[in-house]
C-alpha positions as semicolon CSV with decimal commas, in nm:
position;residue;x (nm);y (nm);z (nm)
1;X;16,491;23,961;21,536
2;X;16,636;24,318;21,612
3;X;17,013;24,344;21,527
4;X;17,043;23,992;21,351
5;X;17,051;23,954;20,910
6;X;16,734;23,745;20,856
7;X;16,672;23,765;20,491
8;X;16,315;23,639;20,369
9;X;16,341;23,422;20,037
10;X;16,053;23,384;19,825
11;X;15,993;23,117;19,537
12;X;15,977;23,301;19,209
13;X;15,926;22,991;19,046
14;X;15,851;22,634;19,117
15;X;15,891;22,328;18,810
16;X;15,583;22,200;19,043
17;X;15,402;22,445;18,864
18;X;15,435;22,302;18,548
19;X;15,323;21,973;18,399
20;X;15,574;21,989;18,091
21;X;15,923;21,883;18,189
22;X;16,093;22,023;17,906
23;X;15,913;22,404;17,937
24;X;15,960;22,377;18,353
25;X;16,318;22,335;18,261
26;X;16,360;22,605;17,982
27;X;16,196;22,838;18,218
28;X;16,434;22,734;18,489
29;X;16,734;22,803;18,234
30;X;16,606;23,120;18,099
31;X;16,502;23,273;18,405
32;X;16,837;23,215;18,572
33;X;17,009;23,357;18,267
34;X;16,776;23,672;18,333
35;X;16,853;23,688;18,696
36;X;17,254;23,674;18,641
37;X;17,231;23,948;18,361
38;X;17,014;24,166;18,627
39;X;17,248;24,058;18,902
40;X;16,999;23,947;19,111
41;X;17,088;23,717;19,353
42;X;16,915;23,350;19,366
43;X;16,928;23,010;19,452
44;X;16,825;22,688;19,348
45;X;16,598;22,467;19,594
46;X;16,560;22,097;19,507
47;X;16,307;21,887;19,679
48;X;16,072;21,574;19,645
49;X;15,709;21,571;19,644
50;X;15,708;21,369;19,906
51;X;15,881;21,669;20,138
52;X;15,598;21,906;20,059
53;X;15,293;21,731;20,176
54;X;15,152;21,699;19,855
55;X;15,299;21,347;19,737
56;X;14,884;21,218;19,805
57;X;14,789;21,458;19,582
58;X;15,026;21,358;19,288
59;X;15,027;20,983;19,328
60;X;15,303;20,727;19,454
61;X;15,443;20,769;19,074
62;X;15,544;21,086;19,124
63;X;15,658;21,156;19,511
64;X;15,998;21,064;19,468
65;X;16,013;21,301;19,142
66;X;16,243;21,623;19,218
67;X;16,082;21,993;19,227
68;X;16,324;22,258;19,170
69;X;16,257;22,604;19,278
70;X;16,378;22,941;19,220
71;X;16,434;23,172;19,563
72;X;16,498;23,521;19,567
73;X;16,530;23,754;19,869
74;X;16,243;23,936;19,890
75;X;16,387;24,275;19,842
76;X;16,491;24,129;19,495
77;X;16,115;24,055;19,421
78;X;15,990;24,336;19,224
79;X;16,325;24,251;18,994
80;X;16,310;23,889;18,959
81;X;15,946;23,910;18,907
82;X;16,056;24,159;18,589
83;X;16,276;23,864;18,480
84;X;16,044;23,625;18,431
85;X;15,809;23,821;18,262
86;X;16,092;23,871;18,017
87;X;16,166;23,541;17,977
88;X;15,756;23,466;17,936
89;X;15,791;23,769;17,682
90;X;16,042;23,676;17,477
91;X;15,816;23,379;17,329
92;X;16,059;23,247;17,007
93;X;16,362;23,206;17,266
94;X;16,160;23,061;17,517
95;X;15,993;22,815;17,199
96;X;16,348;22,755;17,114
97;X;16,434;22,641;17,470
98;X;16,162;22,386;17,535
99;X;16,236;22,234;17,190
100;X;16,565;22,180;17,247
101;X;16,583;22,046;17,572
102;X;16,260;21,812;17,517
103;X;16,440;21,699;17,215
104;X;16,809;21,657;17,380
105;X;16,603;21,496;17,744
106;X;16,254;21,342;17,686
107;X;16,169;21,289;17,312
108;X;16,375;21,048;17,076
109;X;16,134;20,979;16,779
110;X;16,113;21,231;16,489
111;X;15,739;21,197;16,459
112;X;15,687;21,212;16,834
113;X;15,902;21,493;16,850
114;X;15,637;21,670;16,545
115;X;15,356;21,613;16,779
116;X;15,495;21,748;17,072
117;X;15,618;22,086;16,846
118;X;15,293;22,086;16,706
119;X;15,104;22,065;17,059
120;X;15,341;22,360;17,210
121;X;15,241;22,597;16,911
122;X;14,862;22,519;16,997
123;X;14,871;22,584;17,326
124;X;15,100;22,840;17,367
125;X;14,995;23,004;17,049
126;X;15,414;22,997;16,938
């Protein structure tokens, strides 16, 4: 590959790592706020289950479902990699985030909505 620009991306993050579509997507959001301030350069992947081999694993319910992932080069590693710990870091915006987009997105009823706050401050420990 002598003499051509081959740049190697790597996936700094994946919403296929996440079960929770609201705090996959407020990490998405956050993180790529992170990466802009940094200037670190990134792109946005989209794919379905079913393109990764894995659509057996998560069921016919899910294989059409989109992943989005985050790729930086990997020179840009060791900084985007300091990004996201920021974003995990900075827990009350990251709370924030995930409330607001599960209530804007996913959740519609008040008491439902109570549960779900509830059930992000016991397992996260917000």
């Amino acid at each position: 590959m002598r003499g051509q620009n081959f740049q190697v991306m790597v996936i700094l993050y994946s919403t296929a790592w996440t079960g929770d579509r609201a705090l996959a997507e407020a990490l998405m959001e956050l993180l790529m706020e992170e990466l802009r301030k940094k200037d670190v350069v990134f792109k946005v992947v989209e794919k379905r289950w079913s393109d990764t081999g894995l659509a057996s694993i998560v069921g016919d319910s899910l294989k059409n479902e989109v992943i989005k992932e985050i790729e930086v080069e990997d020179e840009d590693q060791e900084a985007a990699e300091k990004c996201l710990e920021a974003v995990y870091l900075d827990t009350k915006r990251l709370k924030e985030k995930v409330l607001n987009v599960a209530k804007e997105k996913y959740i519609r009823d008040d008491d439902e909505f109570e549960e779900y706050r509830r059930g992000i401050e016991e397992t996260y420990g917000w």
